[in-house]
């Protein structure tokens, strides 16, 4: 099936919103459901192994680590 991951739980979104990591610039447009480029470093989220996050083009994104696909863009 390979459907999209479920909406991340609130603590994940809060953590990503608060963490300070440098933004990475990429040419690609960041789209939910599309994988991040391999050059983007993914950061772990404590207690939530099923998600990673990155800051790309000054946008905070929550990612499925297995596929690198963007699950949510945190505004």
PDB file of C-alpha atoms in Angstrom:
ATOM      1  CA  UNK A   1       0.000   0.000   0.000  1.00  0.00           C
ATOM      2  CA  UNK A   2       2.667   2.511   1.003  1.00  0.00           C
ATOM      3  CA  UNK A   3       0.208   5.173   2.133  1.00  0.00           C
ATOM      4  CA  UNK A   4       1.348   8.340   3.802  1.00  0.00           C
ATOM      5  CA  UNK A   5       2.442   8.156   7.423  1.00  0.00           C
ATOM      6  CA  UNK A   6      -0.132   9.318   9.916  1.00  0.00           C
ATOM      7  CA  UNK A   7      -0.190  12.900  11.122  1.00  0.00           C
ATOM      8  CA  UNK A   8       2.713  13.244  13.580  1.00  0.00           C
ATOM      9  CA  UNK A   9       1.683  13.503  17.253  1.00  0.00           C
ATOM     10  CA  UNK A  10       1.617  16.959  18.824  1.00  0.00           C
ATOM     11  CA  UNK A  11       4.825  16.435  20.869  1.00  0.00           C
ATOM     12  CA  UNK A  12       6.733  15.744  17.652  1.00  0.00           C
ATOM     13  CA  UNK A  13       5.487  18.965  16.052  1.00  0.00           C
ATOM     14  CA  UNK A  14       6.283  20.938  19.219  1.00  0.00           C
ATOM     15  CA  UNK A  15       9.798  19.495  19.405  1.00  0.00           C
ATOM     16  CA  UNK A  16      10.532  20.286  15.766  1.00  0.00           C
ATOM     17  CA  UNK A  17       9.144  23.794  16.198  1.00  0.00           C
ATOM     18  CA  UNK A  18      11.448  24.478  19.162  1.00  0.00           C
ATOM     19  CA  UNK A  19      14.690  22.820  18.104  1.00  0.00           C
ATOM     20  CA  UNK A  20      17.374  25.080  16.696  1.00  0.00           C
ATOM     21  CA  UNK A  21      19.271  23.467  13.857  1.00  0.00           C
ATOM     22  CA  UNK A  22      20.817  25.166  10.842  1.00  0.00           C
ATOM     23  CA  UNK A  23      18.735  25.405   7.695  1.00  0.00           C
ATOM     24  CA  UNK A  24      19.955  23.595   4.592  1.00  0.00           C
ATOM     25  CA  UNK A  25      19.439  25.197   1.198  1.00  0.00           C
ATOM     26  CA  UNK A  26      18.202  22.942  -1.623  1.00  0.00           C
ATOM     27  CA  UNK A  27      17.015  23.642  -5.153  1.00  0.00           C
ATOM     28  CA  UNK A  28      14.091  21.218  -4.959  1.00  0.00           C
ATOM     29  CA  UNK A  29      10.685  22.398  -3.816  1.00  0.00           C
ATOM     30  CA  UNK A  30       9.749  20.838  -0.490  1.00  0.00           C
ATOM     31  CA  UNK A  31       6.455  18.974  -0.896  1.00  0.00           C
ATOM     32  CA  UNK A  32       4.569  16.701   1.509  1.00  0.00           C
ATOM     33  CA  UNK A  33       4.824  13.152   0.196  1.00  0.00           C
ATOM     34  CA  UNK A  34       8.050  13.782  -1.720  1.00  0.00           C
ATOM     35  CA  UNK A  35      11.452  12.626  -0.396  1.00  0.00           C
ATOM     36  CA  UNK A  36      14.113  15.070   0.717  1.00  0.00           C
ATOM     37  CA  UNK A  37      17.367  15.145  -1.260  1.00  0.00           C
ATOM     38  CA  UNK A  38      20.064  12.802   0.059  1.00  0.00           C
ATOM     39  CA  UNK A  39      22.208  15.824   0.957  1.00  0.00           C
ATOM     40  CA  UNK A  40      19.792  16.905   3.704  1.00  0.00           C
ATOM     41  CA  UNK A  41      20.769  15.694   7.173  1.00  0.00           C
ATOM     42  CA  UNK A  42      17.878  14.246   9.176  1.00  0.00           C
ATOM     43  CA  UNK A  43      17.767  14.877  12.922  1.00  0.00           C
ATOM     44  CA  UNK A  44      16.341  12.454  15.466  1.00  0.00           C
ATOM     45  CA  UNK A  45      13.327  13.221  17.661  1.00  0.00           C
ATOM     46  CA  UNK A  46      13.667  11.777  21.175  1.00  0.00           C
ATOM     47  CA  UNK A  47      11.118   9.049  22.003  1.00  0.00           C
ATOM     48  CA  UNK A  48       9.729   9.094  18.452  1.00  0.00           C
ATOM     49  CA  UNK A  49      11.800   6.713  16.368  1.00  0.00           C
ATOM     50  CA  UNK A  50       9.304   6.751  13.510  1.00  0.00           C
ATOM     51  CA  UNK A  51      10.035  10.393  12.644  1.00  0.00           C
ATOM     52  CA  UNK A  52      13.020  12.546  11.813  1.00  0.00           C
ATOM     53  CA  UNK A  53      13.168  16.227  11.044  1.00  0.00           C
ATOM     54  CA  UNK A  54      15.163  18.710   9.037  1.00  0.00           C
ATOM     55  CA  UNK A  55      15.181  22.424   8.375  1.00  0.00           C
ATOM     56  CA  UNK A  56      15.269  23.024   4.638  1.00  0.00           C
ATOM     57  CA  UNK A  57      15.107  26.442   2.989  1.00  0.00           C
ATOM     58  CA  UNK A  58      14.097  27.781   6.426  1.00  0.00           C
ATOM     59  CA  UNK A  59      11.113  25.406   6.537  1.00  0.00           C
ATOM     60  CA  UNK A  60      10.859  22.855   9.324  1.00  0.00           C
ATOM     61  CA  UNK A  61       9.840  19.481   7.982  1.00  0.00           C
ATOM     62  CA  UNK A  62       8.960  16.177   9.639  1.00  0.00           C
ATOM     63  CA  UNK A  63      10.167  13.185   7.664  1.00  0.00           C
ATOM     64  CA  UNK A  64       9.665   9.408   7.536  1.00  0.00           C
ATOM     65  CA  UNK A  65      13.237   8.124   8.039  1.00  0.00           C
ATOM     66  CA  UNK A  66      12.617   4.958   6.025  1.00  0.00           C
ATOM     67  CA  UNK A  67      11.667   6.770   2.831  1.00  0.00           C
ATOM     68  CA  UNK A  68      12.912  10.326   3.590  1.00  0.00           C
ATOM     69  CA  UNK A  69       9.457  11.486   2.493  1.00  0.00           C
ATOM     70  CA  UNK A  70       8.098  14.694   4.001  1.00  0.00           C
ATOM     71  CA  UNK A  71       5.192  13.883   6.323  1.00  0.00           C
ATOM     72  CA  UNK A  72       4.453  17.426   7.473  1.00  0.00           C
ATOM     73  CA  UNK A  73       5.741  20.952   6.960  1.00  0.00           C
ATOM     74  CA  UNK A  74       5.691  22.820  10.269  1.00  0.00           C
ATOM     75  CA  UNK A  75       4.683  26.396   9.595  1.00  0.00           C
TER      76      UNK A  75
END
